[in-house]
Short mmCIF file of C-alpha atoms in Angstrom, two decimals:
data_model
loop_
_atom_site.label_atom_id
_atom_site.label_comp_id
_atom_site.label_asym_id
_atom_site.label_seq_id
_atom_site.Cartn_x
_atom_site.Cartn_y
_atom_site.Cartn_z
CA MET A 1 -0.36 -0.12 0.21
CA GLY A 2 0.82 3.56 -0.82
CA GLY A 3 1.83 6.08 2.06
CA LEU A 4 3.67 8.97 2.70
CA PRO A 5 7.59 8.52 2.43
CA THR A 6 9.72 8.76 6.02
CA ARG A 7 12.03 10.68 6.54
CA GLY A 8 15.30 8.78 7.53
CA ARG A 9 14.91 5.46 8.66
CA PRO A 10 13.25 4.85 11.80
CA PRO A 11 14.92 3.64 14.78
CA VAL A 12 15.74 -0.60 15.18
CA SER A 13 15.04 -1.48 18.50
CA PRO A 14 18.06 -3.91 19.57
CA PRO A 15 17.75 -7.61 20.06
CA ALA A 16 16.11 -9.15 23.38
CA GLY A 17 18.81 -9.54 25.98
CA THR A 18 21.31 -6.70 24.30
CA ALA A 19 19.16 -3.54 25.29
CA GLY A 20 20.46 -1.18 27.77
CA THR A 21 24.03 -2.83 28.47
CA ALA A 22 26.93 -0.64 29.64
CA GLY A 23 28.96 -0.94 26.06
CA SER A 24 26.19 0.26 24.04
CA ALA A 25 24.93 3.17 26.40
CA SER A 26 28.63 4.32 26.28
CA THR A 27 28.69 4.32 22.48
CA GLN A 28 25.39 5.87 21.99
CA ARG A 29 26.53 8.64 24.05
CA SER A 30 30.08 9.28 22.53
CA ARG A 31 28.35 9.29 19.13
CA ARG A 32 25.85 11.76 20.40
CA GLN A 33 28.85 13.63 21.86
CA ARG A 34 30.81 13.54 18.11
CA PHE A 35 27.63 14.98 16.87
CA ARG A 36 26.79 17.77 18.63
CA GLN A 37 30.62 18.86 18.25
CA TRP A 38 30.13 18.15 14.22
CA ARG A 39 27.09 20.25 14.48
CA ARG A 40 28.79 23.09 16.29
CA ARG A 41 31.57 23.18 13.92
CA VAL A 42 29.08 23.30 11.13
CA LYS A 43 27.15 25.74 12.35
CA ARG A 44 29.98 28.31 13.23
CA ARG A 45 31.93 27.77 9.10
CA LEU A 46 27.96 29.08 7.93
CA LYS A 47 27.98 31.52 10.10
CA GLY A 48 31.54 32.64 9.02
CA CYS A 49 30.93 32.11 5.37
CA PHE A 50 27.85 34.60 5.23
CA GLY A 51 29.04 36.71 7.55
CA LEU A 52 27.05 36.31 10.62
CA SER A 53 29.71 35.33 12.85
CA GLY A 54 29.89 38.50 15.10
CA ARG A 55 31.67 39.11 18.13
CA ALA A 56 32.02 36.73 20.68
CA PRO A 57 30.23 36.81 23.82
CA GLU A 58 31.64 39.16 26.58
CA ILE A 59 32.57 38.38 30.28
CA HIS A 60 30.10 39.32 32.74
CA PRO A 61 31.46 42.37 33.64
CA ALA A 62 30.79 41.76 37.53
CA VAL A 63 33.28 39.09 37.48
CA VAL A 64 36.05 40.26 35.86
CA PRO A 65 37.86 42.01 38.87
CA ILE A 66 37.14 38.41 40.35
CA ILE A 67 39.05 36.34 38.24
CA GLU A 68 41.79 38.56 38.35
CA ARG A 69 42.27 38.63 41.74
CA LYS A 70 41.96 35.04 42.00
CA ARG A 71 44.63 34.55 38.93
CA THR A 72 47.18 36.15 40.42
CA ALA A 73 46.52 35.36 44.36
CA PRO A 74 49.65 34.73 46.00
CA ASN A 75 50.65 30.71 45.86
CA SER A 76 48.05 30.06 43.41
CA ARG A 77 48.66 27.36 40.62
CA SER A 78 47.97 28.03 37.45
CA TYR A 79 44.96 26.19 36.04
CA ARG A 80 46.70 24.52 33.32
CA ALA A 81 49.26 23.02 35.89
CA LEU A 82 45.74 21.85 37.66
CA VAL A 83 44.05 20.66 34.57
CA ALA A 84 47.46 18.25 33.60
CA GLU A 85 47.42 16.63 37.19
CA ALA A 86 44.08 15.77 37.24
CA GLU A 87 44.34 14.64 33.57
CA ALA A 88 47.49 12.94 34.98
CA GLY A 89 45.86 10.68 37.72
CA GLY A 90 45.64 13.21 40.53
CA VAL A 91 42.05 13.02 41.05
CA PRO A 92 40.27 9.60 42.94
CA ALA A 93 38.72 7.07 40.42
CA ALA A 94 35.64 7.42 42.31
CA VAL A 95 34.99 11.00 41.96
CA VAL A 96 36.14 10.76 37.97
CA HIS A 97 33.39 8.28 37.56
CA GLN A 98 31.15 10.63 40.19
CA ILE A 99 31.87 13.82 38.30
CA GLN A 100 31.32 12.51 34.72
CA LEU A 101 28.13 11.13 35.86
CA ASP A 102 26.77 14.69 37.13
CA VAL A 103 28.67 16.04 33.87
CA ALA A 104 26.11 14.75 31.77
CA ARG A 105 22.97 15.21 32.94
CA THR A 106 24.09 19.36 34.34
CA PHE A 107 22.98 21.19 31.16
CA PRO A 108 19.42 20.06 30.73
CA ALA A 109 19.23 21.84 33.99
CA ILE A 110 20.62 25.03 32.98
CA PRO A 111 18.54 28.19 32.06
CA GLU A 112 18.42 29.78 28.66
CA PRO A 113 20.69 32.98 28.49
CA SER A 114 19.61 35.98 29.59
CA GLY A 115 21.51 39.32 29.60
CA ASN A 116 24.92 38.87 30.20
CA TRP A 117 24.76 35.67 31.28
CA GLY A 118 24.95 32.25 29.16
CA TRP A 119 27.18 30.08 27.28
CA SER A 120 28.37 31.10 23.86
CA GLU A 121 27.10 28.65 20.74
CA GLU A 122 30.65 28.97 20.12
CA ALA A 123 32.01 27.26 23.38
CA ALA A 124 33.20 23.61 21.80
CA ASP A 125 32.03 20.56 23.47
CA ARG A 126 30.77 21.77 26.93
CA GLU A 127 30.74 18.55 28.63
CA SER A 128 34.33 18.56 29.15
CA CYS A 129 34.96 21.60 29.66
CA LEU A 130 32.80 21.38 32.87
CA ALA A 131 34.44 18.07 33.39
CA ARG A 132 37.95 19.70 33.31
CA VAL A 133 36.90 22.47 35.63
CA LEU A 134 35.71 20.67 38.13
CA MET A 135 38.47 17.79 38.23
CA ALA A 136 41.11 21.05 38.31
CA PHE A 137 39.23 22.40 41.59
CA GLU A 138 39.43 18.76 43.24
CA CYS A 139 43.14 18.86 42.74
CA ARG A 140 43.45 22.45 43.98
CA ALA A 141 41.19 21.01 47.49
CA LEU A 142 43.36 18.16 47.75
CA ASP A 143 46.73 20.31 47.81
CA SER A 144 44.93 21.65 51.24
CA LEU A 145 45.27 18.51 52.83
CA GLY A 146 48.79 18.34 53.09
CA PRO A 147 52.18 16.65 51.42
CA ARG A 148 51.25 13.94 49.00
CA PRO A 149 52.74 10.35 48.84
CA GLN A 150 56.25 10.82 46.70
CA LYS A 151 56.34 7.44 45.21
CA SER A 152 54.93 5.73 42.47
CA LEU A 153 54.82 9.03 40.24
CA PRO A 154 53.43 7.73 36.57
CA MET A 155 55.58 8.66 33.81
CA LEU A 156 52.39 10.57 31.87
CA LEU A 157 52.80 13.48 34.83
CA LYS A 158 56.72 13.70 34.18
CA ILE A 159 55.92 14.53 30.67
CA ARG A 160 52.93 16.76 31.55
CA ARG A 161 55.21 18.67 34.08
CA SER A 162 56.70 20.41 30.85
CA TRP A 163 53.31 21.45 29.69
CA CYS A 164 53.21 23.87 32.53
CA GLY A 165 54.16 27.81 31.97
CA PRO A 166 56.21 30.34 33.52
CA GLY A 167 55.54 31.40 36.80
CA ASP A 168 54.06 27.93 38.36
CA GLY A 169 57.50 27.65 39.63
CA ASP A 170 57.75 24.54 42.68
CA ALA A 171 54.15 24.72 42.77
CA CYS A 172 54.34 22.97 38.94
CA VAL A 173 56.21 19.85 40.51
CA ARG A 174 54.18 18.81 43.30
CA THR A 175 52.97 14.74 43.02
CA PRO A 176 49.41 14.36 42.76
CA LEU A 177 47.57 12.28 44.79
CA MET A 178 46.60 9.05 42.88
CA ARG A 179 44.54 6.65 45.67
CA HIS A 180 43.46 4.60 42.81
CA SER A 181 46.89 4.07 40.85
CA VAL A 182 49.20 4.45 44.05
CA GLY A 183 47.25 1.79 45.67
CA GLY A 184 47.00 1.57 49.77
CA GLU A 185 49.71 3.99 50.82
CA ALA A 186 47.82 6.60 48.98
CA ARG A 187 44.73 5.68 50.62
CA LEU A 188 46.56 5.25 53.93
CA TRP A 189 47.99 8.78 53.71
CA ALA A 190 44.55 10.49 52.84
CA GLU A 191 42.95 8.56 55.70
CA GLU A 192 45.37 9.84 58.39
CA VAL A 193 45.50 13.28 57.13
CA SER A 194 41.55 13.66 57.00
CA ALA A 195 41.33 12.40 60.33
CA SER A 196 44.01 14.82 61.63
CA ASN A 197 43.34 18.24 60.10
CA SER A 198 41.11 20.79 61.84
CA ASP A 199 40.57 22.56 59.24
CA PRO A 200 37.59 21.91 56.60
CA VAL A 201 38.86 21.33 53.30
CA PRO A 202 35.88 21.38 50.09
CA THR A 203 34.83 18.38 48.91
CA TYR A 204 33.15 17.24 45.58
CA VAL A 205 29.32 16.42 46.15
CA GLN A 206 26.52 16.18 43.30
CA GLY A 207 25.38 19.52 42.58
CA CYS A 208 28.88 20.87 42.76
CA SER A 209 28.28 20.75 38.41
CA MET A 210 25.37 22.46 38.41
CA MET A 211 27.30 25.29 39.94
CA ALA A 212 30.41 25.49 38.08
CA ALA A 213 28.09 25.32 34.86
CA MET A 214 26.69 28.63 36.28
CA CYS A 215 29.86 29.95 37.06
CA LEU A 216 30.94 29.28 33.44
CA GLY A 217 28.12 31.06 32.10
CA PHE A 218 29.13 34.51 33.55
CA THR A 219 32.13 33.93 31.23
CA ALA A 220 30.15 32.82 27.94
CA GLY A 221 32.21 29.15 28.04
CA ARG A 222 35.24 30.57 28.71
CA GLU A 223 37.32 27.58 30.61
CA GLU A 224 39.95 28.85 32.54
CA GLU A 225 38.11 32.65 33.30
CA GLY A 226 35.32 30.24 34.40
CA PHE A 227 37.29 27.90 37.01
CA TRP A 228 38.68 31.03 38.96
CA ILE A 229 34.57 32.05 39.45
CA PHE A 230 33.87 28.72 40.69
CA THR A 231 36.80 28.72 42.63
CA TYR A 232 35.85 32.16 44.27
CA LEU A 233 32.23 30.48 44.99
CA MET A 234 33.62 28.12 46.88
CA GLU A 235 36.29 29.58 48.44
CA ASP A 236 34.91 32.79 49.38
CA VAL A 237 31.42 33.12 49.34
CA LEU A 238 30.52 29.32 50.23
CA GLY A 239 33.43 29.14 52.10
CA PRO A 240 35.71 25.40 53.01
CA GLU A 241 33.54 24.59 55.83
CA PHE A 242 29.70 24.30 53.55
CA PHE A 243 31.14 21.06 51.29
CA SER A 244 34.33 20.01 53.95
CA ARG A 245 34.96 16.63 53.79
CA ARG A 246 35.12 16.16 57.89
CA PRO A 247 32.95 16.76 59.21
CA ALA A 248 30.73 16.32 56.26
CA MET A 249 29.63 19.28 54.84
CA MET A 250 29.69 21.48 58.20
CA GLY A 251 28.64 24.57 56.91
CA TYR A 252 25.43 22.95 55.13
CA HIS A 253 24.14 21.47 58.18
CA GLY A 254 25.01 24.62 60.01
CA ASP A 255 22.91 26.80 57.26
CA LYS A 256 19.96 24.87 57.56
CA ALA A 257 19.05 25.42 61.33
CA ALA A 258 19.62 29.08 60.27
CA LEU A 259 17.36 28.55 57.53
CA ALA A 260 14.75 26.99 60.42
CA GLN A 261 14.93 29.84 62.68
CA LEU A 262 14.48 32.53 59.63
CA VAL A 263 11.63 30.56 58.05
CA ALA A 264 9.69 30.42 61.46
CA SER A 265 10.72 34.00 62.16
CA THR A 266 9.15 35.38 58.55
CA MET A 267 5.99 32.98 58.69
CA PRO A 268 4.95 32.11 62.17
CA GLU A 269 1.94 30.90 61.55
CA LEU A 270 3.15 28.29 59.28
CA ALA A 271 5.63 27.03 61.44
CA GLU A 272 3.04 26.64 64.01
CA ARG A 273 1.00 24.46 61.94
CA LEU A 274 4.25 22.38 61.10
CA GLY A 275 5.65 22.21 64.36
CA THR A 276 8.99 22.15 65.10
CA ALA A 277 9.81 18.18 63.88
CA GLY A 278 7.40 19.21 60.53
CA LEU A 279 9.91 22.42 60.00
CA ALA A 280 13.23 20.86 60.45
CA GLU A 281 11.83 17.93 58.06
CA CYS A 282 10.45 20.32 55.37
CA VAL A 283 13.70 22.66 55.64
CA SER A 284 15.98 19.99 55.39
CA ALA A 285 14.69 18.49 52.30
CA LEU A 286 13.81 21.36 50.50
CA ALA A 287 17.27 22.91 51.93
CA ALA A 288 18.96 19.73 50.29
CA ARG A 289 18.19 20.42 46.71
CA CYS A 290 18.13 24.17 46.73
CA LEU A 291 21.50 24.68 48.70
CA LEU A 292 23.77 22.54 47.39
CA SER A 293 22.56 22.82 44.19
CA GLY A 294 22.33 26.92 43.91
CA PHE A 295 18.72 26.48 43.47
CA VAL A 296 19.73 25.01 39.24
CA GLY A 297 16.98 23.47 38.01
CA PHE A 298 14.79 24.47 40.60
CA LEU A 299 13.81 28.42 40.37
CA SER A 300 13.14 29.20 36.51
CA GLY A 301 15.45 31.06 34.08
CA GLU A 302 15.59 35.00 34.74
CA PRO A 303 15.19 34.92 38.49
CA LEU A 304 17.92 32.06 38.80
CA VAL A 305 20.32 34.11 37.23
CA ALA A 306 19.58 37.15 39.05
CA PHE A 307 20.13 34.99 42.32
CA TRP A 308 23.92 34.26 41.44
CA GLU A 309 24.36 37.80 39.94
CA GLU A 310 23.30 38.66 43.84
CA LEU A 311 25.58 35.91 45.22
CA LEU A 312 28.34 36.24 43.85
CA ALA A 313 28.40 40.38 44.12
CA ASN A 314 28.67 39.42 47.69
CA HIS A 315 26.76 42.01 49.55
CA TRP A 316 27.01 40.66 52.75
CA PRO A 317 30.86 40.35 53.78
CA ASP A 318 30.04 38.74 57.39
CA TYR A 319 27.81 36.01 55.63
CA PRO A 320 28.57 35.70 52.01
CA ARG A 321 26.21 32.39 52.23
CA LEU A 322 22.97 34.50 53.54
CA PRO A 323 21.51 35.05 49.70
CA LEU A 324 21.16 31.35 49.63
CA LEU A 325 18.99 32.07 52.96
CA LEU A 326 17.23 34.76 51.90
CA TRP A 327 15.92 33.15 48.23
CA PHE A 328 15.08 29.99 49.91
CA THR A 329 13.15 32.15 52.82
CA GLY A 330 11.22 34.08 49.57
CA LEU A 331 10.32 31.23 47.50
CA VAL A 332 8.69 29.40 51.04
CA GLN A 333 6.80 32.89 51.46
CA HIS A 334 5.73 33.22 47.80
CA ALA A 335 4.25 29.53 48.30
CA GLU A 336 2.76 30.36 52.04
CA ARG A 337 -0.85 31.03 50.70
CA GLN A 338 -0.77 27.58 48.77
CA LEU A 339 0.65 25.54 52.03
CA GLN A 340 -2.05 27.67 54.35
CA GLN A 341 -4.88 26.15 51.97
CA ALA A 342 -3.10 22.35 52.32
CA PRO A 343 -5.00 20.41 55.22
CA SER A 344 -3.00 19.99 58.16
CA ASP A 345 -1.88 16.00 58.35
CA GLU A 346 -0.65 16.41 54.51
CA LEU A 347 1.09 19.91 54.97
CA VAL A 348 4.91 18.34 55.32
CA PRO A 349 4.23 15.39 52.62
CA ILE A 350 3.65 18.34 50.01
CA PHE A 351 5.66 21.38 51.43
CA PHE A 352 8.33 20.43 48.97
CA ARG A 353 6.25 19.86 45.96
CA THR A 354 4.13 22.82 46.21
CA VAL A 355 7.77 25.27 46.90
CA GLN A 356 8.51 23.61 43.61
CA SER A 357 5.71 23.76 41.47
CA ALA A 358 5.57 27.85 42.44
CA SER A 359 9.84 28.36 41.91
CA ARG A 360 9.12 26.95 38.34
CA GLU A 361 6.46 29.10 37.45
CA LEU A 362 8.20 32.67 39.00
CA PRO A 363 7.58 35.44 36.25
CA ARG A 364 10.60 37.73 34.94
CA GLY A 365 11.77 40.13 37.80
CA TRP A 366 10.58 38.14 40.75
CA ARG A 367 12.75 38.98 43.63
CA PRO A 368 12.55 37.60 47.35
CA VAL A 369 10.68 40.56 49.27
CA LEU A 370 12.25 40.10 52.89
CA PRO A 371 14.12 43.13 54.19
CA LEU A 372 17.01 42.13 56.90
CA SER A 373 19.07 44.27 59.02
CA GLN A 374 22.53 43.60 59.61
CA PRO A 375 22.44 42.76 63.57
CA ARG A 376 19.93 40.16 62.08
CA ALA A 377 21.85 39.05 59.60
CA LEU A 378 25.17 38.52 62.10
CA GLU A 379 22.46 36.67 64.56
CA LEU A 380 22.23 33.97 61.45
CA ARG A 381 25.13 33.86 61.23
CA GLN A 382 26.20 33.12 64.52
CA VAL A 383 23.05 30.56 64.76
CA SER A 384 24.62 28.73 61.21
CA GLN A 385 27.92 28.86 63.63
CA GLU A 386 26.85 27.04 66.81
CA ALA A 387 24.64 24.61 64.80
CA GLN A 388 28.38 23.87 62.69
CA GLU A 389 29.78 23.29 66.43
CA LYS A 390 27.34 21.11 68.04
CA TYR A 391 27.61 18.93 64.31
CA ARG A 392 30.96 18.97 64.77
CA GLN A 393 31.20 17.97 68.62
CA LEU A 394 28.76 14.51 67.42
CA GLN A 395 30.52 13.62 64.65
CA GLU A 396 33.64 13.68 66.56
CA GLU A 397 31.65 11.68 69.38
CA LEU A 398 30.42 8.86 66.81
CA ASN A 399 33.73 8.74 65.33
CA PHE A 400 35.25 8.04 68.84
CA LYS A 401 32.71 5.45 69.61
CA GLU A 402 33.39 3.59 66.30
CA MET A 403 36.75 3.95 66.71
CA HIS A 404 36.71 2.29 70.21
CA ALA A 405 34.15 -0.11 69.02
CA LYS A 406 36.63 -1.27 66.42
CA GLN A 407 39.59 -1.61 69.02
CA VAL A 408 36.98 -3.85 71.49
CA SER A 409 36.30 -6.02 68.28
CA ALA A 410 40.17 -6.44 67.50
CA SER A 411 40.45 -6.95 70.94
CA LEU A 412 38.17 -9.74 71.61
CA ASP A 413 39.23 -11.12 67.96
CA ARG A 414 43.09 -11.33 69.45
CA SER A 415 41.36 -13.06 72.74
CA ALA A 416 39.58 -15.32 71.35
CA ALA A 417 42.49 -16.37 68.78
CA GLN A 418 44.58 -16.83 72.41
CA LEU A 419 42.37 -18.89 73.93
CA ALA A 420 41.74 -21.24 70.89
CA ASP A 421 45.76 -21.06 70.76
CA ALA A 422 45.69 -22.32 74.19
CA LEU A 423 42.82 -24.87 73.72
CA LYS A 424 45.03 -26.61 71.03
CA LEU A 425 48.03 -26.47 72.95
CA ALA A 426 46.06 -28.00 75.99
CA SER A 427 44.43 -30.56 73.56
CA SER A 428 47.82 -31.62 72.28
CA ALA A 429 49.32 -31.69 75.56
CA SER A 430 46.33 -33.88 77.03
CA ALA A 431 46.79 -36.69 74.14
CA SER A 432 50.44 -36.18 74.78
CA ALA A 433 49.81 -37.48 78.48
CA SER A 434 47.65 -40.17 77.30
CA ALA A 435 49.43 -41.72 75.02
CA ALA A 436 52.84 -42.07 77.38
CA SER A 437 50.17 -43.21 79.97
CA ALA A 438 48.94 -46.05 77.61
CA ALA A 439 53.02 -46.94 76.11
CA SER A 440 53.80 -47.33 80.11
CA ALA A 441 51.03 -49.46 81.26
CA ALA A 442 51.68 -51.48 78.19
CA ARG A 443 54.85 -52.17 79.28
#
C-alpha cells in the first residue's frame, strides 16, 4: 500500500537481551557527543561564510575583577598545571566517575541565556570543559590536605609537567594524590590527613557540577575564567566549611539551622502548623535540593540568573552565604498561601512539591521581598556557627565510638585467637600425656 515517504530510517530496536548494556550506552553517548561537536563546527563555518559570526560574547562585567584577583593570588597554581595533574591521575577514580555522571545530566537544568549571562554557541564540547573545571578544582582542594606521597609517580605526569607555563615555579612539580593508582599507601595517607586535619577542606558532591556550569555562564563558556569564578564561589562565598570533608558538609548543616529559624520568624503561622519536627523535616528536604545546587534546576531562568548575580556580588561580607537563606525563605513565602490551604495532616508531605511548583512558575523580574538588617544577619550567622560546632562535636563523638568499637572488636578477636591457641596446646598436651600413660601401662 502507498503512503507518505518517511524522513530517514526508523530506529531499529536492539535484539532482546542486548538492550541497556553498559557498552552500547557508552557507544551511543560517544556518538551523540561527536555529532554535537560536528554540528557546532558546521554552524560556526556557515555563520562565517555568510558574515553572521559577529563578536564573541563578553564576560559578565561584574566578575572580571574576581577573575583577576583569584588568578593572581599568591601561591596560586595555574589552571594549566591543575588540569595537567588531573588528567595524569591526580583525582581519585571514584570522584572522576561521579563527575562524569553528573556532567552528563547537568546542561538540561541550565537556563537559557539571560542578559550578560549564558554559554556561547561557539563553546565547543561543553561537557568536557565542565569536567576539566571540576577536576582541576578537586586537585586544588586536595593541595590543602598537605604533602602528598612521593612514590610511584607515573611517567605521564612527568611528561605533562613540561606543559606548565612560566610562573608556576615549584608549585608546578608537586606530586598528585592518586588513591587509585598509587595504591594502599595513598589511601592510608588520605585517611590519616583527613582524620587529623582540623581545617575543613571542600569536597566534590552532587550539585557542584550545576554550580560550576552557572559560573562558566558568567564567562560565556570560557574555561579558565570560569574555573576562577568557581574557585571564588567555593572558597570565598560558600567557604570551605560548606562542602567540608570532615565533618561532612559542616557549613551546610549549620545553615539549615539558620534557615529553620529564619522561616519560623518570617512565617510564624506556617511554622506553628508544621511544628518543630515538621519544620525541620521540610527545611532539610528543601535545602538539600536548593542549597547544594545553588537553585539550579529549581528556579525559573531569569530569577535564577538574578540570584547568582546577587550571590557572586557578595553584598554581605560578614555572611556571604546569606543570599541562599534569603531566596530560600522568599520561595517558601511565595508559596505560603497555597501551603496554608493544605490540610494539616498533608502539609509536611506536600511542602516540597508545592514550593517546587511555585518556583518553576516565577515570572521574570521576581525577587524575594525580605528586608533584613545587619544585626539580624549577624544573628543568623551566629546560629549557623553554633549549629556547626554542635554538629562537629556530635560527629567527633560518633567517630570516637566507632573507633572504640573497632578496637574492642579487634581486642576480642585477639583474645579469641589466643584462647583457641591455648585450647589447642592443652588438647595436644593432654593427648601426649594419654599416649605416654598408655605406653607405660603396656610395658
